[in-house]
Amino acid sequence: MAILLTAAVACPAAAQRQMEFLGRGVAAVHQRAGEVFVSWRLLATDPDEIAFNVYRAAGKGEAVKLNEQPVGGATCFTDRNADLAQSNSYFVRVVVHGGEQQPSRAALLPANPPQRAWLSIPLETPEGYTPNDASVGDLDGDGEYEIVLHQASRGRDNSQAGATEPPLLEAYTLAGRRLWRINLGRNIREGAHYTQFMVYDLDGDGRAEVACKTADGAVDGLGTTIGDADADYRNPRGYVLDGPEFLTIFDGRSGAALATAPYVPPRGKVADWGDDYGNRVDRFLACIAYLDGQRPSLVMCRGYYTRTVLAAWNWRDGRLTKAWTFDSHDGTPGNREYAGQGNHNLSVGDVDGDGKDEIIYGACAIDDDGRGLYTTRLGHGDALHLSDLDPDRPGLEVFDIHEHPRHEHGIEFRDARTGETLWSKPSADVGRGVAMDIDPRHPGCECWAAGPGLDRLYDCRGREISAKPRACNMGVWWDGDLLRELLDGERIEKWDYERGQARLLLNAADDDCAANNGSKANPCLVADLFGDWREEVIWRSRDNRELRIFSTTAPTERRMVTLMHDPLYRLSVAWQNVGYNQPTQVGFYLGDGMSPPPRPAIRTVRH
């Protein structure tokens, strides 16, 4: 019997967030001989009583309904009678009050499909480049996602001298057609901390834009140069510490530059950021946040080791305007306490319950109006998690780690609204930390980290459970239950909580895939791209000629709205390419024993 997770009543229209319109995202994957796994989206805008009929059209023949009764539970179906010697297309029809609606867009499974659970996206990777982080957005307004990919040359960490090649951004359809290429030019250095790109529908026209930092010599998707095409500000050590800096909004369909403004804040005197050679001045973060509770804003950031600056921008009605700036060093009383509290990543969500988003900027939080909400003063860290990690406590929690030597709070679990430390453990130079539900015997999310003395798995109250998993990196909702799976490098593993060991579910290296960013070992993207609520994983092929999107073929009994319609989750997909990649999170407790999740208070915009 299917387990039905119904949604609560939505909030009034005045509080609804503008989000992207999505189609059904039907996916059809060859499961085993003669079997095809079909899944599709349940939307936040769907009525509770919605059901579906599943159809298959073989070759050029007429479509045949596959289910005897409308599917009212989990949005997946296993077709056990497909003739795989010919092509098959699958679609669904909505059933409401006994009546069928128009068919969804179909998913095509070619004749004699290879026995693999991935979709190939051919790339036009230039010589010397490697596919790196990716993001998604509906660039053309058709209700399905396109991929925006960072093609990276040999990068340099901010602490390392040496010239790099220009970073590239490319857009591809899921069918593998390249839409455009943006060349950010010689005056944008390649590396994990330089180019944070946001893909989101910022103006509510039903199509996503792309935003990132630019400089003289950048070339948009139509071949138009931004600023001075001949400028070269690279110094003898390969750093770019001179010349103008810009923020550019690009059109998602064409890659054309729509608006360019001076980057806020400008670098000013390099040494004022903590060193004189360019390490700390060029530490950038970025995110999307609903600062007014209804429309998305772009937040571009600079600095976290010392001075910390966040600038909020709106792209609306063809105009790029700055909403506010938070600066730890601008003399505002109390702001100096926020200096040096940033991470190599951030998170976004409504932590104080006012319907508007705050930015969790490492060990501090910035309110929706650009004022400091709180600072823990616990300092810089490499990993951060924001969600309802303890379902027995009201509101959201943060699990954060800290890098400083001999830290009394090497890992800490805090109230996301107030910053109050709920529990912590001492350690030194903690490099990684994870919070996700992997053990159903303990309510809430389990937490673990990599650091001296941190060899145990903890529950959400800080109590020791067992030895921790070896993997301490990314996570993915993959199989049919509500626990989360471990993702590290090219491997997806299931934590066997009874035996205290991980069990391999998938090794994408067997399909000639590779992870990115050295020891960070992350895929290009993890997100709920299509199908039901489980997540897809995008890896690059080892020869850099393809992206391969892996999708689960495990049936589930859990019916749930697509995670992309949960506001906190959708924003976590947008910031996943920022700094050191972190797992996506949802704005409710998703784990064993969960309550029915609330219906997201959203309105969708269709082009």
Coordinates of C-alpha atoms in Angstrom, one line a residue:
M1 CA 0.0 0.0 0.0
A2 CA 1.3 3.5 -0.8
I3 CA 2.0 5.8 2.0
L4 CA 0.3 9.1 1.3
L5 CA 1.9 12.3 2.7
T6 CA -0.7 14.9 2.2
A7 CA 0.1 18.6 2.3
A8 CA -1.1 21.2 4.8
V9 CA -3.2 24.2 3.7
A10 CA -1.1 26.9 2.0
C11 CA -0.6 30.3 3.4
P12 CA -2.6 33.3 2.1
A13 CA -1.7 34.6 -1.3
A14 CA -0.1 37.7 0.1
A15 CA 2.6 35.5 1.6
Q16 CA 3.2 33.4 -1.4
R17 CA 6.7 33.2 -3.0
Q18 CA 7.2 33.7 -6.7
M19 CA 8.7 30.4 -7.9
E20 CA 9.3 28.7 -11.3
F21 CA 6.5 26.8 -13.1
L22 CA 7.5 23.2 -13.6
G23 CA 6.1 20.5 -15.8
R24 CA 5.7 16.9 -14.8
G25 CA 9.3 16.0 -15.5
V26 CA 8.5 12.5 -16.6
A27 CA 11.5 10.2 -16.5
A28 CA 11.8 6.7 -17.9
V29 CA 14.8 4.6 -17.0
H30 CA 15.7 1.0 -18.1
Q31 CA 15.6 -1.0 -14.9
R32 CA 16.3 -4.5 -16.0
A33 CA 15.3 -6.9 -18.7
G34 CA 11.8 -5.9 -19.9
E35 CA 11.2 -3.4 -17.1
V36 CA 11.1 0.4 -17.2
F37 CA 11.0 2.6 -14.1
V38 CA 8.8 5.7 -14.7
S39 CA 8.5 8.6 -12.3
W40 CA 7.1 12.1 -12.4
R41 CA 6.6 15.3 -10.3
L42 CA 4.0 16.1 -7.8
L43 CA 3.7 19.9 -7.7
A44 CA 3.0 22.2 -4.7
T45 CA 0.2 23.6 -6.7
D46 CA -1.6 20.3 -7.2
P47 CA -4.8 19.5 -5.2
D48 CA -4.5 16.8 -2.6
E49 CA -6.9 14.5 -4.4
I50 CA -4.8 14.5 -7.6
A51 CA -4.0 11.1 -9.2
F52 CA -2.4 10.0 -12.5
N53 CA -2.7 7.6 -15.4
V54 CA 0.5 6.4 -17.0
Y55 CA 0.8 5.8 -20.7
R56 CA 3.2 4.1 -23.0
A57 CA 3.4 4.6 -26.8
A58 CA 5.6 1.9 -28.5
G59 CA 7.2 3.0 -31.7
K60 CA 4.6 4.9 -33.8
G61 CA 1.7 3.1 -32.2
E62 CA -1.1 4.5 -30.2
A63 CA -0.6 5.1 -26.5
V64 CA -1.7 2.4 -24.0
K65 CA -2.7 3.1 -20.4
L66 CA -0.6 1.0 -18.1
N67 CA -2.4 1.3 -14.8
E68 CA -5.7 -0.3 -13.9
Q69 CA -6.6 2.4 -11.3
P70 CA -5.4 5.9 -11.2
V71 CA -2.1 6.2 -9.3
G72 CA -2.9 8.1 -6.1
G73 CA 0.2 7.3 -4.1
A74 CA 3.8 7.7 -4.9
T75 CA 4.5 9.3 -8.3
C76 CA 6.3 6.3 -9.8
F77 CA 5.4 3.2 -11.8
T78 CA 7.2 0.1 -13.0
D79 CA 6.3 -1.0 -16.5
R80 CA 7.0 -4.8 -16.7
N81 CA 5.8 -5.4 -20.2
A82 CA 7.7 -3.0 -22.4
D83 CA 9.0 -4.3 -25.7
L84 CA 12.5 -2.7 -25.5
A85 CA 13.4 -3.8 -29.1
Q86 CA 11.5 -0.6 -30.2
S87 CA 11.4 2.9 -28.9
N88 CA 8.9 3.7 -26.1
S89 CA 7.6 7.0 -25.0
Y90 CA 6.0 7.6 -21.6
F91 CA 3.7 10.3 -20.4
V92 CA 1.1 10.9 -17.6
R93 CA -2.3 12.4 -17.5
V94 CA -3.7 14.1 -14.4
V95 CA -6.9 12.6 -13.0
V96 CA -9.0 14.9 -10.8
H97 CA -12.6 14.0 -9.8
G98 CA -12.5 11.1 -12.3
G99 CA -11.6 13.3 -15.3
E100 CA -8.4 13.1 -17.3
Q101 CA -6.5 16.2 -18.3
Q102 CA -4.1 16.9 -21.1
P103 CA -1.0 14.6 -21.5
S104 CA 2.3 15.7 -20.0
R105 CA 5.5 16.1 -22.1
A106 CA 6.7 12.5 -22.9
A107 CA 10.0 10.9 -21.9
L108 CA 11.5 8.9 -24.8
L109 CA 13.3 5.6 -24.2
P110 CA 15.1 4.6 -27.4
A111 CA 15.1 1.1 -28.8
N112 CA 17.4 -1.4 -27.2
P113 CA 18.4 1.1 -24.4
P114 CA 21.7 0.4 -22.6
Q115 CA 21.3 -1.1 -19.2
R116 CA 22.3 2.1 -17.3
A117 CA 20.5 4.6 -15.0
W118 CA 21.9 7.7 -16.5
L119 CA 21.1 10.3 -19.2
S120 CA 24.0 11.5 -21.4
I121 CA 24.4 15.2 -22.1
P122 CA 27.1 15.6 -24.8
L123 CA 29.4 18.6 -24.2
E124 CA 31.5 20.9 -26.4
T125 CA 34.4 21.1 -23.8
P126 CA 37.3 23.2 -25.1
E127 CA 40.8 21.8 -25.0
G128 CA 42.4 22.2 -21.6
Y129 CA 39.0 22.6 -19.8
T130 CA 37.1 20.3 -17.4
P131 CA 33.4 20.4 -16.6
N132 CA 33.0 21.6 -13.0
D133 CA 30.1 22.8 -10.9
A134 CA 26.7 23.1 -12.5
S135 CA 23.4 24.7 -11.7
V136 CA 19.9 24.5 -13.2
G137 CA 17.1 26.8 -14.2
D138 CA 14.3 27.0 -16.7
L139 CA 16.1 29.2 -19.2
D140 CA 13.5 29.1 -22.0
G141 CA 10.3 29.0 -20.0
D142 CA 9.1 25.5 -21.1
G143 CA 8.7 24.1 -17.5
E144 CA 11.8 21.9 -17.6
Y145 CA 15.3 22.6 -16.5
E146 CA 18.4 23.5 -18.5
I147 CA 21.9 23.1 -17.2
V148 CA 24.4 26.0 -16.7
L149 CA 27.9 24.5 -16.4
H150 CA 31.2 26.1 -15.2
Q151 CA 33.9 24.8 -17.5
A152 CA 37.1 25.3 -15.6
S153 CA 40.7 25.5 -16.8
R154 CA 43.5 24.7 -14.4
G155 CA 42.5 26.7 -11.3
R156 CA 44.4 28.3 -8.5
D157 CA 43.5 28.6 -4.9
N158 CA 43.6 32.2 -3.7
S159 CA 46.6 31.3 -1.6
Q160 CA 48.5 30.1 -4.7
A161 CA 50.3 32.3 -7.3
G162 CA 50.1 31.5 -11.0
A163 CA 48.1 32.5 -14.0
T164 CA 44.9 30.7 -15.0
E165 CA 42.8 30.5 -18.2
P166 CA 39.5 32.3 -18.3
P167 CA 36.5 30.6 -16.6
L168 CA 33.7 29.7 -19.0
L169 CA 29.9 29.3 -18.4
E170 CA 27.9 27.2 -20.8
A171 CA 24.2 26.4 -21.1
Y172 CA 22.9 23.0 -22.3
T173 CA 19.4 21.6 -22.7
L174 CA 18.8 18.1 -21.3
A175 CA 18.8 16.9 -24.9
G176 CA 22.5 18.1 -25.2
R177 CA 22.1 21.2 -27.3
R178 CA 24.4 24.0 -26.3
L179 CA 22.6 27.3 -26.0
W180 CA 25.5 29.7 -25.4
R181 CA 29.0 30.2 -23.9
I182 CA 30.1 33.1 -21.8
N183 CA 33.8 33.7 -21.5
L184 CA 34.6 35.6 -18.3
G185 CA 38.0 36.7 -19.7
R186 CA 41.5 37.0 -18.4
N187 CA 40.6 39.4 -15.6
I188 CA 38.5 36.8 -13.7
R189 CA 40.8 34.3 -12.1
E190 CA 39.9 30.6 -12.1
G191 CA 39.4 28.9 -8.8
A192 CA 36.8 27.7 -6.3
H193 CA 36.5 31.0 -4.5
Y194 CA 36.3 33.4 -7.5
T195 CA 33.3 32.6 -9.7
Q196 CA 30.0 32.0 -7.9
F197 CA 27.2 32.0 -10.4
M198 CA 23.5 32.2 -9.6
V199 CA 20.9 30.7 -11.9
Y200 CA 17.3 31.9 -11.0
D201 CA 14.3 33.6 -12.3
L202 CA 15.0 37.0 -10.7
D203 CA 12.4 39.2 -12.4
G204 CA 9.4 36.8 -12.5
D205 CA 9.1 36.5 -16.3
G206 CA 9.1 32.7 -16.1
R207 CA 12.7 32.4 -17.4
A208 CA 15.8 32.1 -15.4
E209 CA 18.7 34.6 -15.5
V210 CA 22.4 34.0 -14.8
A211 CA 24.3 36.4 -12.5
C212 CA 28.0 36.5 -11.6
K213 CA 31.0 38.8 -11.1
T214 CA 32.6 40.0 -14.3
A215 CA 35.4 42.3 -15.4
D216 CA 36.9 44.1 -18.5
G217 CA 37.2 41.6 -21.4
A218 CA 34.3 39.3 -20.5
V219 CA 32.4 38.1 -23.6
D220 CA 28.7 37.4 -23.3
G221 CA 26.7 34.6 -25.1
L222 CA 26.2 36.8 -28.2
G223 CA 29.9 37.7 -28.5
T224 CA 29.6 41.2 -27.0
T225 CA 32.5 42.3 -24.9
I226 CA 31.9 43.9 -21.5
G227 CA 34.2 46.8 -20.8
D228 CA 37.7 47.1 -22.3
A229 CA 38.5 44.1 -24.5
D230 CA 42.2 44.8 -24.4
A231 CA 42.6 45.3 -20.6
D232 CA 44.9 42.9 -18.8
Y233 CA 45.2 43.4 -15.0
R234 CA 47.0 40.2 -14.2
N235 CA 50.1 40.9 -12.1
P236 CA 53.4 39.0 -12.4
R237 CA 52.2 36.4 -9.8
G238 CA 49.0 35.8 -11.7
Y239 CA 46.6 37.7 -9.4
V240 CA 44.1 40.2 -10.5
L241 CA 44.3 43.0 -8.0
D242 CA 43.6 46.1 -10.1
G243 CA 41.0 47.3 -12.6
P244 CA 37.2 47.6 -12.4
E245 CA 35.0 44.8 -11.1
F246 CA 31.4 44.3 -12.3
L247 CA 28.2 42.4 -11.5
T248 CA 26.4 41.3 -14.7
I249 CA 22.9 39.8 -15.2
F250 CA 22.8 37.6 -18.3
D251 CA 19.8 36.4 -20.3
G252 CA 19.2 32.7 -19.7
R253 CA 18.1 32.0 -23.3
S254 CA 20.9 33.7 -25.2
G255 CA 23.6 34.5 -22.6
A256 CA 23.4 38.2 -23.6
A257 CA 24.5 40.7 -20.9
L258 CA 21.3 42.5 -19.8
A259 CA 22.8 44.8 -17.2
T260 CA 26.2 45.5 -15.7
A261 CA 27.0 47.5 -12.5
P262 CA 30.1 48.1 -10.4
Y263 CA 30.7 45.2 -8.0
V264 CA 29.9 45.9 -4.4
P265 CA 32.1 46.2 -2.5
P266 CA 35.1 47.2 -4.6
R267 CA 38.4 45.6 -3.5
G268 CA 39.8 49.0 -2.4
K269 CA 43.2 48.6 -0.7
V270 CA 44.1 44.9 -0.8
A271 CA 45.8 44.8 2.5
D272 CA 42.7 46.0 4.3
W273 CA 41.2 42.5 3.8
G274 CA 44.0 40.8 5.8
D275 CA 47.0 40.3 3.5
D276 CA 48.8 42.2 0.7
Y277 CA 49.1 39.5 -2.0
G278 CA 45.4 38.8 -2.8
N279 CA 44.3 35.7 -0.8
R280 CA 41.6 37.2 1.4
V281 CA 40.4 40.0 -0.8
D282 CA 39.0 37.7 -3.4
R283 CA 37.0 35.3 -1.3
F284 CA 33.5 35.5 -2.8
L285 CA 30.1 33.9 -1.9
A286 CA 26.7 34.4 -3.4
C287 CA 23.1 33.3 -2.9
I288 CA 19.4 33.9 -3.8
A289 CA 17.1 35.0 -0.9
Y290 CA 13.5 36.2 -0.7
L291 CA 14.2 39.3 1.4
D292 CA 10.7 40.6 1.0
G293 CA 9.1 37.2 1.4
Q294 CA 7.7 37.2 -2.0
R295 CA 10.3 37.9 -4.7
P296 CA 13.9 36.7 -5.1
S297 CA 16.9 38.9 -4.6
L298 CA 20.5 38.3 -5.5
V299 CA 23.0 38.6 -2.7
M300 CA 26.7 38.9 -3.7
C301 CA 29.3 38.7 -1.0
R302 CA 33.0 39.4 -0.4
G303 CA 35.3 38.3 2.4
Y304 CA 34.9 36.0 5.5
Y305 CA 38.3 35.7 7.1
T306 CA 38.4 39.4 8.2
R307 CA 36.1 42.0 6.6
T308 CA 32.7 40.7 5.6
V309 CA 30.4 42.4 3.1
L310 CA 27.1 41.3 1.6
A311 CA 25.2 43.3 -1.0
A312 CA 21.6 42.6 -2.0
W313 CA 20.4 43.4 -5.5
N314 CA 17.0 43.3 -7.3
W315 CA 16.6 42.6 -11.0
R316 CA 13.1 43.8 -11.9
D317 CA 11.5 45.5 -14.8
G318 CA 14.8 45.6 -16.7
R319 CA 16.6 47.5 -13.9
L320 CA 19.4 46.3 -11.6
T321 CA 19.1 48.1 -8.3
K322 CA 20.9 47.6 -4.9
A323 CA 18.6 47.0 -2.0
W324 CA 21.1 47.1 0.9
T325 CA 24.7 46.5 2.0
F326 CA 26.0 44.8 5.2
D327 CA 29.6 45.7 5.9
S328 CA 31.4 44.5 9.1
H329 CA 33.8 47.5 8.7
D330 CA 31.5 50.4 7.9
G331 CA 31.3 51.7 11.5
T332 CA 27.7 50.5 12.2
P333 CA 27.6 49.7 16.0
G334 CA 27.9 46.0 16.5
N335 CA 28.9 45.1 12.9
R336 CA 32.6 44.6 13.7
E337 CA 31.6 41.5 15.7
Y338 CA 30.6 39.9 12.4
A339 CA 34.1 40.1 11.0
G340 CA 35.9 36.8 10.5
Q341 CA 32.8 34.7 11.0
G342 CA 32.2 33.5 7.4
N343 CA 32.5 30.0 6.0
H344 CA 33.6 28.7 2.6
N345 CA 29.8 28.4 2.0
L346 CA 26.5 29.7 3.2
S347 CA 22.9 28.8 3.5
V348 CA 19.6 30.7 3.2
G349 CA 16.2 30.3 4.9
D350 CA 13.5 31.9 7.0
V351 CA 15.0 31.3 10.4
D352 CA 12.9 33.8 12.5
G353 CA 9.5 32.9 11.1
D354 CA 8.6 36.3 9.6
G355 CA 8.3 34.8 6.0
K356 CA 11.5 36.5 4.8
D357 CA 14.9 34.9 4.3
E358 CA 18.0 35.3 6.4
I359 CA 21.5 34.4 5.2
I360 CA 23.4 32.0 7.5
Y361 CA 26.9 33.3 6.8
G362 CA 28.9 30.7 8.7
A363 CA 29.0 31.6 12.4
C364 CA 26.7 34.6 11.9
A365 CA 23.4 35.4 10.4
I366 CA 22.3 38.5 8.4
D367 CA 18.6 39.5 8.6
D368 CA 16.4 40.1 5.6
D369 CA 16.8 43.9 6.0
G370 CA 20.6 43.8 5.8
R371 CA 21.2 44.1 9.5
G372 CA 23.1 41.6 11.7
L373 CA 20.7 39.1 13.3
Y374 CA 23.4 37.4 15.5
T375 CA 27.0 36.3 15.6
T376 CA 28.3 33.4 17.6
R377 CA 31.9 34.6 17.4
L378 CA 33.0 31.0 16.9
G379 CA 34.9 31.8 13.7
H380 CA 35.4 30.4 10.2
G381 CA 34.5 26.9 9.0
D382 CA 34.4 24.7 6.0
A383 CA 30.9 23.1 6.2
L384 CA 27.4 24.2 7.2
H385 CA 23.9 22.7 7.3
L386 CA 20.6 24.5 7.9
S387 CA 17.3 22.6 8.2
D388 CA 14.9 21.2 10.7
L389 CA 17.6 18.9 12.0
D390 CA 15.8 18.2 15.3
P391 CA 12.1 17.7 14.6
D392 CA 11.2 17.8 18.4
R393 CA 12.4 21.5 18.6
P394 CA 10.5 24.3 17.0
G395 CA 12.1 26.0 14.1
L396 CA 15.3 25.3 12.2
E397 CA 18.8 24.4 13.4
V398 CA 22.3 24.8 12.2
F399 CA 25.2 22.3 12.3
D400 CA 28.5 24.1 11.8
I401 CA 32.2 23.2 12.1
H402 CA 35.2 25.4 12.9
E403 CA 38.7 25.3 11.5
H404 CA 40.7 27.0 14.3
P405 CA 43.3 25.0 16.3
R406 CA 42.2 23.6 19.6
H407 CA 38.6 24.9 19.3
E408 CA 36.4 24.4 22.3
H409 CA 33.4 24.2 19.9
G410 CA 35.0 22.3 17.0
I411 CA 31.5 21.2 15.9
E412 CA 28.4 23.0 17.2
F413 CA 24.7 22.6 16.9
R414 CA 22.7 25.8 17.3
D415 CA 19.3 27.4 17.1
A416 CA 19.1 29.0 13.7
R417 CA 17.1 31.9 14.9
T418 CA 19.0 33.0 17.9
G419 CA 22.5 31.5 17.5
E420 CA 22.2 29.8 20.9
T421 CA 24.6 26.8 21.1
L422 CA 22.5 23.7 21.9
W423 CA 25.5 21.4 22.1
S424 CA 29.1 21.2 20.8
K425 CA 32.2 19.1 20.9
P426 CA 35.9 20.2 21.1
S427 CA 38.3 19.5 18.3
A428 CA 41.0 21.1 16.2
D429 CA 41.0 22.2 12.5
V430 CA 37.8 20.4 11.7
G431 CA 37.7 19.9 7.9
R432 CA 34.3 18.5 7.2
G433 CA 31.0 17.9 8.8
V434 CA 27.6 16.4 7.8
A435 CA 24.1 16.4 9.3
M436 CA 21.5 14.0 7.8
D437 CA 19.1 11.2 9.0
I438 CA 20.9 7.9 8.4
D439 CA 19.8 5.9 11.6
P440 CA 16.0 5.5 12.2
R441 CA 16.6 4.4 15.8
H442 CA 17.2 8.0 16.8
P443 CA 14.8 10.9 16.1
G444 CA 16.2 13.7 13.9
C445 CA 19.4 14.0 11.9
E446 CA 22.6 12.4 12.9
C447 CA 25.8 14.5 12.9
W448 CA 29.5 13.6 12.3
A449 CA 32.7 15.4 11.3
A450 CA 36.3 14.9 10.4
G451 CA 38.6 16.2 13.2
P452 CA 40.7 15.0 16.2
G453 CA 38.6 13.3 18.8
L454 CA 35.5 13.2 16.5
D455 CA 35.4 9.5 15.8
R456 CA 31.7 9.0 16.7
L457 CA 28.3 9.5 15.2
Y458 CA 26.0 11.8 17.3
D459 CA 22.3 12.2 17.4
C460 CA 20.7 15.6 17.1
R461 CA 21.0 16.1 20.9
G462 CA 24.7 15.5 20.8
R463 CA 24.6 12.0 22.3
E464 CA 27.0 9.3 21.0
I465 CA 25.5 6.6 18.9
S466 CA 28.2 4.5 17.3
A467 CA 31.3 4.7 15.1
K468 CA 30.7 7.2 12.3
P469 CA 30.6 6.6 8.5
R470 CA 33.9 6.9 6.6
A471 CA 32.3 9.2 4.1
C472 CA 31.8 12.8 5.4
N473 CA 31.0 14.8 2.3
M474 CA 27.7 15.1 0.4
G475 CA 24.3 13.4 0.7
V476 CA 21.5 12.3 -1.6
W477 CA 18.0 11.1 -1.2
W478 CA 18.2 8.1 -3.5
D479 CA 16.5 4.9 -2.5
G480 CA 12.9 4.3 -1.5
D481 CA 12.9 5.1 2.2
L482 CA 13.2 8.5 4.0
L483 CA 16.8 8.1 5.2
R484 CA 19.5 9.9 3.3
E485 CA 22.3 8.1 1.5
L486 CA 26.0 9.0 1.6
L487 CA 27.7 10.5 -1.4
D488 CA 31.4 10.9 -1.7
G489 CA 33.4 11.0 -4.9
E490 CA 31.7 8.7 -7.4
R491 CA 30.1 6.5 -4.8
I492 CA 26.6 6.4 -3.3
E493 CA 26.4 4.3 -0.1
K494 CA 23.7 3.2 2.3
W495 CA 24.6 3.4 6.0
D496 CA 23.9 0.0 7.7
Y497 CA 23.2 1.3 11.1
E498 CA 22.9 -2.1 12.7
R499 CA 26.4 -3.2 11.5
G500 CA 27.9 0.2 11.6
Q501 CA 29.2 0.1 8.0
A502 CA 28.4 1.5 4.6
R503 CA 26.9 -0.6 1.8
L504 CA 27.6 0.4 -1.8
L505 CA 24.6 1.3 -3.9
L506 CA 26.2 2.8 -7.0
N507 CA 29.8 3.5 -8.1
A508 CA 29.7 5.9 -11.1
A509 CA 33.4 5.3 -11.6
D510 CA 32.3 2.0 -13.2
D511 CA 30.6 4.1 -15.8
D512 CA 33.8 6.2 -16.4
C513 CA 32.6 9.1 -14.4
A514 CA 34.8 11.4 -12.2
A515 CA 34.3 13.8 -9.3
N516 CA 35.5 17.4 -9.2
N517 CA 37.6 19.7 -7.1
G518 CA 40.3 17.3 -5.8
S519 CA 39.9 16.2 -2.2
K520 CA 36.5 17.9 -2.1
A521 CA 35.3 15.1 -4.5
N522 CA 31.9 16.4 -5.3
P523 CA 29.8 15.8 -8.4
C524 CA 28.7 18.7 -10.7
L525 CA 25.3 18.9 -9.0
V526 CA 22.9 17.0 -6.8
A527 CA 19.3 18.1 -7.1
D528 CA 15.7 16.9 -7.7
L529 CA 15.9 17.6 -11.5
F530 CA 13.0 15.4 -12.7
G531 CA 11.0 12.3 -11.8
D532 CA 9.6 12.0 -8.2
W533 CA 11.0 13.7 -5.1
R534 CA 14.3 11.7 -5.1
E535 CA 17.4 13.5 -6.2
E536 CA 19.5 13.1 -9.4
V537 CA 23.3 13.3 -9.4
I538 CA 25.3 14.9 -12.3
W539 CA 28.9 13.6 -12.8
R540 CA 31.2 14.4 -15.6
S541 CA 32.6 11.7 -17.8
R542 CA 36.2 10.9 -17.3
D543 CA 37.1 12.2 -20.8
N544 CA 35.2 15.5 -20.1
R545 CA 33.0 15.0 -23.2
E546 CA 29.7 14.4 -21.4
L547 CA 27.6 15.1 -18.3
R548 CA 25.9 12.0 -17.0
I549 CA 22.8 12.4 -15.0
F550 CA 22.1 9.4 -12.7
S551 CA 18.5 8.8 -11.5
T552 CA 17.3 6.2 -9.1
T553 CA 15.3 3.1 -10.2
A554 CA 14.3 2.2 -6.7
P555 CA 10.5 2.2 -6.2
T556 CA 9.2 4.2 -3.3
E557 CA 6.0 4.2 -1.3
R558 CA 6.4 7.8 -0.3
R559 CA 4.4 10.4 -2.1
M560 CA 5.9 13.9 -1.8
V561 CA 5.9 17.2 -3.6
T562 CA 9.0 17.8 -5.7
L563 CA 11.7 19.1 -3.5
M564 CA 12.3 21.9 -6.0
H565 CA 9.0 23.5 -4.8
D566 CA 10.3 23.7 -1.2
P567 CA 11.7 27.2 -1.0
L568 CA 14.7 26.4 1.3
Y569 CA 15.6 23.4 -0.9
R570 CA 15.4 25.3 -4.2
L571 CA 17.7 28.0 -2.8
S572 CA 20.1 25.4 -1.6
V573 CA 20.3 24.1 -5.2
A574 CA 21.1 27.6 -6.3
W575 CA 24.0 28.1 -3.8
Q576 CA 25.4 24.6 -4.2
N577 CA 28.2 25.8 -6.6
V578 CA 29.4 28.4 -4.0
G579 CA 32.8 27.8 -2.5
Y580 CA 33.0 24.3 -1.0
N581 CA 29.9 22.4 -2.2
Q582 CA 27.5 21.3 0.5
P583 CA 24.5 19.0 0.4
T584 CA 21.0 20.3 -0.4
Q585 CA 18.7 20.7 2.5
V586 CA 14.9 21.1 2.9
G587 CA 12.9 23.5 5.1
F588 CA 11.2 20.7 7.0
Y589 CA 12.3 17.5 8.7
L590 CA 12.8 14.9 6.0
G591 CA 13.6 11.6 7.6
D592 CA 12.3 8.5 9.3
G593 CA 9.2 9.2 11.3
M594 CA 8.6 12.6 9.7
S595 CA 5.3 14.4 9.9
P596 CA 3.5 15.4 6.6
P597 CA 5.5 18.3 5.2
P598 CA 3.8 21.6 5.0
R599 CA 2.5 22.7 1.6
P600 CA 4.9 25.4 0.3
A601 CA 3.3 28.8 0.1
I602 CA 4.3 29.5 -3.5
R603 CA 2.9 30.9 -6.7
T604 CA 4.4 29.7 -9.9
V605 CA 5.2 32.0 -12.9
R606 CA 4.8 30.7 -16.4
H607 CA 6.4 32.4 -19.4

